[in-house]
Amino acid sequence: DTLFAGIDIAAGDASPDNFMGIVFNEHEAGYLAGIVAGLMTKDYASASDKLNDDNVIGVVLGMFIPPVEKFEVGFIVGAKSVNPDIEVLSATAGDFVDQAKGKELALAMIEQGADIIFHAAGLTGLGAINACKEEGILAIGVDVDQNAVAPDTVLTSAEKKIVQATYLAVESAVNGTFMPGTRVFGINEDAVG
């Protein structure tokens, strides 16, 4: 009689009838973040001391797994949709908890002209944000609003709204509309943004 929902877990063929797997359209949030980065570095470089004229941005990844890959692809496509000539640097740390590695990767991108760095790297990404703060450029956070980490550095965040997805799963259980299997949440459900 108990219903279960798992975040970032797709329901497989052997999943029980009382299990909802919740996955996200991370590429939608990444796309929006890419639009912001692409427009900022293109149109506002002369108006901000945190931007340059190089037209280069970067993305630091934790591990190359499907949700992270979706953030990256969305980010690149979003940036290029508003700034076709932009160069997007990308590096993978191979870890979600190595802040030193995140900082190292971000610093390498900054040396190559990046003035905005997005991360999809968990705690590793905090190192990237710290590098951006120290070097006086902008960062874009991930999963939750990370502005509080570095208010003068974090421009925005590509959010995966786990609370909203959880609410929708609980609401479906309460309303008797719970559907087992994999449920995909995105912009239409206000579960990414």
mmCIF file of C-alpha atoms in Angstrom:
data_model
loop_
_atom_site.group_PDB
_atom_site.id
_atom_site.type_symbol
_atom_site.label_atom_id
_atom_site.label_comp_id
_atom_site.label_asym_id
_atom_site.label_seq_id
_atom_site.Cartn_x
_atom_site.Cartn_y
_atom_site.Cartn_z
ATOM 1 C CA ASP A 1 0.000 0.000 0.000
ATOM 2 C CA THR A 2 3.036 2.308 0.146
ATOM 3 C CA LEU A 3 3.918 4.438 -2.864
ATOM 4 C CA PHE A 4 7.513 5.349 -3.612
ATOM 5 C CA ALA A 5 9.120 8.029 -5.766
ATOM 6 C CA GLY A 6 12.827 8.206 -6.516
ATOM 7 C CA ILE A 7 14.618 11.375 -7.611
ATOM 8 C CA ASP A 8 16.949 10.965 -10.621
ATOM 9 C CA ILE A 9 15.969 7.313 -10.930
ATOM 10 C CA ALA A 10 14.278 5.996 -14.050
ATOM 11 C CA ALA A 11 11.853 3.162 -13.414
ATOM 12 C CA GLY A 12 13.011 0.020 -15.154
ATOM 13 C CA ASP A 13 11.037 -2.891 -16.557
ATOM 14 C CA ALA A 14 11.344 -4.721 -13.240
ATOM 15 C CA SER A 15 10.149 -1.761 -11.150
ATOM 16 C CA PRO A 16 7.171 -2.466 -8.893
ATOM 17 C CA ASP A 17 3.736 -0.984 -9.577
ATOM 18 C CA ASN A 18 4.071 1.344 -6.602
ATOM 19 C CA PHE A 19 7.242 3.112 -7.808
ATOM 20 C CA MET A 20 7.498 6.397 -9.717
ATOM 21 C CA GLY A 21 10.928 7.270 -11.070
ATOM 22 C CA ILE A 22 11.458 10.998 -11.397
ATOM 23 C CA VAL A 23 13.890 12.360 -13.969
ATOM 24 C CA PHE A 24 14.342 15.911 -15.215
ATOM 25 C CA ASN A 25 14.752 17.794 -18.467
ATOM 26 C CA GLU A 26 18.047 19.285 -17.314
ATOM 27 C CA HIS A 27 18.745 20.392 -20.875
ATOM 28 C CA GLU A 28 15.892 22.899 -20.598
ATOM 29 C CA ALA A 29 17.469 24.613 -17.582
ATOM 30 C CA GLY A 30 20.900 24.398 -19.206
ATOM 31 C CA TYR A 31 19.496 26.004 -22.350
ATOM 32 C CA LEU A 32 18.160 28.969 -20.389
ATOM 33 C CA ALA A 33 21.505 29.372 -18.602
ATOM 34 C CA GLY A 34 23.267 29.219 -21.971
ATOM 35 C CA ILE A 35 21.071 32.005 -23.329
ATOM 36 C CA VAL A 36 21.989 34.186 -20.356
ATOM 37 C CA ALA A 37 25.716 33.456 -20.728
ATOM 38 C CA GLY A 38 25.690 33.897 -24.501
ATOM 39 C CA LEU A 39 23.911 37.231 -24.346
ATOM 40 C CA MET A 40 25.902 38.558 -21.393
ATOM 41 C CA THR A 41 29.350 37.939 -22.877
ATOM 42 C CA LYS A 42 28.238 39.208 -26.298
ATOM 43 C CA ASP A 43 26.148 42.254 -25.438
ATOM 44 C CA TYR A 44 27.380 43.427 -22.044
ATOM 45 C CA ALA A 45 31.168 42.978 -22.170
ATOM 46 C CA SER A 46 31.766 46.725 -22.411
ATOM 47 C CA ALA A 47 29.352 47.459 -19.559
ATOM 48 C CA SER A 48 30.876 45.149 -16.944
ATOM 49 C CA ASP A 49 34.340 44.815 -15.441
ATOM 50 C CA LYS A 50 33.602 41.081 -14.985
ATOM 51 C CA LEU A 51 33.313 40.441 -18.744
ATOM 52 C CA ASN A 52 35.793 40.671 -21.614
ATOM 53 C CA ASP A 53 35.613 40.881 -25.420
ATOM 54 C CA ASP A 54 36.884 37.316 -26.032
ATOM 55 C CA ASN A 55 33.393 35.780 -26.523
ATOM 56 C CA VAL A 56 34.399 32.658 -24.567
ATOM 57 C CA ILE A 57 32.458 30.899 -21.815
ATOM 58 C CA GLY A 58 32.990 27.598 -20.055
ATOM 59 C CA VAL A 59 31.285 24.694 -18.373
ATOM 60 C CA VAL A 60 32.785 22.517 -15.635
ATOM 61 C CA LEU A 61 31.235 19.062 -15.311
ATOM 62 C CA GLY A 62 31.469 16.712 -12.353
ATOM 63 C CA MET A 63 31.152 13.351 -14.074
ATOM 64 C CA PHE A 64 29.929 12.622 -17.573
ATOM 65 C CA ILE A 65 26.601 11.018 -16.707
ATOM 66 C CA PRO A 66 23.246 11.606 -18.462
ATOM 67 C CA PRO A 67 21.860 14.430 -16.253
ATOM 68 C CA VAL A 68 25.173 16.314 -16.386
ATOM 69 C CA GLU A 69 25.509 15.719 -20.126
ATOM 70 C CA LYS A 70 21.997 17.126 -20.599
ATOM 71 C CA PHE A 71 22.907 20.291 -18.646
ATOM 72 C CA GLU A 72 26.025 20.718 -20.812
ATOM 73 C CA VAL A 73 24.300 20.157 -24.153
ATOM 74 C CA GLY A 74 21.459 22.516 -23.249
ATOM 75 C CA PHE A 75 23.952 25.161 -22.120
ATOM 76 C CA ILE A 76 25.975 24.990 -25.329
ATOM 77 C CA VAL A 77 22.916 25.013 -27.597
ATOM 78 C CA GLY A 78 21.359 27.895 -25.634
ATOM 79 C CA ALA A 79 24.526 30.005 -25.826
ATOM 80 C CA LYS A 80 24.956 29.367 -29.550
ATOM 81 C CA SER A 81 21.277 30.127 -30.239
ATOM 82 C CA VAL A 82 21.852 33.782 -29.276
ATOM 83 C CA ASN A 83 25.578 34.048 -30.009
ATOM 84 C CA PRO A 84 26.563 31.705 -32.875
ATOM 85 C CA ASP A 85 30.246 32.720 -32.810
ATOM 86 C CA ILE A 86 30.735 31.995 -29.106
ATOM 87 C CA GLU A 87 33.379 29.501 -28.004
ATOM 88 C CA VAL A 88 32.281 27.163 -25.217
ATOM 89 C CA LEU A 89 35.048 25.416 -23.285
ATOM 90 C CA SER A 90 34.183 22.227 -21.423
ATOM 91 C CA ALA A 91 36.048 20.068 -18.920
ATOM 92 C CA THR A 92 35.071 17.122 -16.743
ATOM 93 C CA ALA A 93 36.524 16.676 -13.255
ATOM 94 C CA GLY A 94 35.584 13.010 -12.884
ATOM 95 C CA ASP A 95 34.301 13.777 -9.397
ATOM 96 C CA PHE A 96 31.413 15.570 -7.686
ATOM 97 C CA VAL A 97 33.224 16.451 -4.436
ATOM 98 C CA ASP A 98 36.678 17.702 -5.479
ATOM 99 C CA GLN A 99 36.548 21.496 -5.070
ATOM 100 C CA ALA A 100 40.254 21.838 -5.836
ATOM 101 C CA LYS A 101 39.768 20.127 -9.206
ATOM 102 C CA GLY A 102 36.750 22.340 -9.994
ATOM 103 C CA LYS A 103 38.811 25.417 -9.228
ATOM 104 C CA GLU A 104 41.723 24.160 -11.331
ATOM 105 C CA LEU A 105 39.476 23.503 -14.343
ATOM 106 C CA ALA A 106 37.787 26.894 -14.044
ATOM 107 C CA LEU A 107 41.128 28.714 -13.745
ATOM 108 C CA ALA A 108 42.326 27.002 -16.936
ATOM 109 C CA MET A 109 39.202 28.233 -18.744
ATOM 110 C CA ILE A 110 39.679 31.746 -17.383
ATOM 111 C CA GLU A 111 43.245 31.718 -18.747
ATOM 112 C CA GLN A 112 41.724 30.888 -22.158
ATOM 113 C CA GLY A 113 39.442 33.928 -22.013
ATOM 114 C CA ALA A 114 36.253 32.575 -20.418
ATOM 115 C CA ASP A 115 34.369 35.262 -18.534
ATOM 116 C CA ILE A 116 31.337 33.196 -17.487
ATOM 117 C CA ILE A 117 31.584 29.628 -16.191
ATOM 118 C CA PHE A 118 28.634 27.337 -15.629
ATOM 119 C CA HIS A 119 29.053 24.212 -13.581
ATOM 120 C CA ALA A 120 27.143 20.966 -13.347
ATOM 121 C CA ALA A 121 29.492 19.474 -10.810
ATOM 122 C CA GLY A 122 28.008 19.359 -7.319
ATOM 123 C CA LEU A 123 30.584 20.286 -4.669
ATOM 124 C CA THR A 124 33.290 20.289 -7.348
ATOM 125 C CA GLY A 125 31.413 23.227 -8.833
ATOM 126 C CA LEU A 126 31.904 25.246 -5.653
ATOM 127 C CA GLY A 127 35.581 25.268 -6.542
ATOM 128 C CA ALA A 128 34.685 26.648 -9.977
ATOM 129 C CA ILE A 129 32.555 29.369 -8.394
ATOM 130 C CA ASN A 130 35.413 30.261 -6.032
ATOM 131 C CA ALA A 131 37.804 30.523 -8.992
ATOM 132 C CA CYS A 132 35.365 32.876 -10.726
ATOM 133 C CA LYS A 133 35.054 34.959 -7.572
ATOM 134 C CA GLU A 134 38.820 35.195 -7.105
ATOM 135 C CA GLU A 135 39.409 36.095 -10.763
ATOM 136 C CA GLY A 136 36.554 38.602 -10.916
ATOM 137 C CA ILE A 137 34.392 36.906 -13.550
ATOM 138 C CA LEU A 138 30.841 35.510 -13.466
ATOM 139 C CA ALA A 139 29.582 32.037 -12.600
ATOM 140 C CA ILE A 140 26.327 30.196 -13.157
ATOM 141 C CA GLY A 141 25.234 27.741 -10.473
ATOM 142 C CA VAL A 142 23.316 24.489 -10.808
ATOM 143 C CA ASP A 143 20.498 22.477 -9.221
ATOM 144 C CA VAL A 144 19.522 25.161 -6.661
ATOM 145 C CA ASP A 145 19.876 28.944 -6.512
ATOM 146 C CA GLN A 146 23.566 29.307 -5.671
ATOM 147 C CA ASN A 147 23.641 33.103 -5.517
ATOM 148 C CA ALA A 148 24.253 33.010 -1.747
ATOM 149 C CA VAL A 149 27.570 31.205 -2.357
ATOM 150 C CA ALA A 150 29.032 34.310 -4.018
ATOM 151 C CA PRO A 151 26.398 37.044 -4.535
ATOM 152 C CA ASP A 152 28.634 39.294 -6.667
ATOM 153 C CA THR A 153 29.783 36.363 -8.812
ATOM 154 C CA VAL A 154 26.837 33.993 -9.350
ATOM 155 C CA LEU A 155 24.794 35.537 -12.137
ATOM 156 C CA THR A 156 22.008 32.933 -12.062
ATOM 157 C CA SER A 157 21.536 29.191 -11.556
ATOM 158 C CA ALA A 158 20.162 26.415 -13.752
ATOM 159 C CA GLU A 159 17.746 24.931 -11.255
ATOM 160 C CA LYS A 160 16.473 21.393 -10.987
ATOM 161 C CA LYS A 161 13.477 21.959 -8.742
ATOM 162 C CA ILE A 162 13.431 18.764 -6.704
ATOM 163 C CA VAL A 163 10.970 20.235 -4.198
ATOM 164 C CA GLN A 164 8.442 20.911 -6.984
ATOM 165 C CA ALA A 165 8.863 17.420 -8.457
ATOM 166 C CA THR A 166 8.436 15.884 -5.008
ATOM 167 C CA TYR A 167 5.327 17.966 -4.417
ATOM 168 C CA LEU A 168 3.835 16.799 -7.730
ATOM 169 C CA ALA A 169 4.557 13.152 -6.869
ATOM 170 C CA VAL A 170 2.959 13.504 -3.412
ATOM 171 C CA GLU A 171 0.019 15.409 -4.898
ATOM 172 C CA SER A 172 -0.596 12.574 -7.366
ATOM 173 C CA ALA A 173 -0.637 10.084 -4.488
ATOM 174 C CA VAL A 174 -3.101 12.230 -2.528
ATOM 175 C CA ASN A 175 -5.329 12.752 -5.599
ATOM 176 C CA GLY A 176 -5.306 9.097 -6.575
ATOM 177 C CA THR A 177 -3.571 9.838 -9.885
ATOM 178 C CA PHE A 178 -0.195 8.280 -9.008
ATOM 179 C CA MET A 179 1.261 6.607 -12.075
ATOM 180 C CA PRO A 180 4.115 4.128 -11.717
ATOM 181 C CA GLY A 181 6.990 4.205 -14.155
ATOM 182 C CA THR A 182 9.261 7.022 -15.194
ATOM 183 C CA ARG A 183 7.924 10.562 -14.952
ATOM 184 C CA VAL A 184 9.846 13.342 -16.698
ATOM 185 C CA PHE A 185 9.642 16.813 -15.172
ATOM 186 C CA GLY A 186 10.663 19.987 -16.979
ATOM 187 C CA ILE A 187 9.704 23.573 -17.658
ATOM 188 C CA ASN A 188 6.059 22.686 -18.263
ATOM 189 C CA GLU A 189 5.799 21.395 -14.684
ATOM 190 C CA ASP A 190 7.914 24.271 -13.310
ATOM 191 C CA ALA A 191 10.407 21.613 -12.230
ATOM 192 C CA VAL A 192 13.443 23.131 -13.985
ATOM 193 C CA GLY A 193 14.297 26.727 -14.753
#
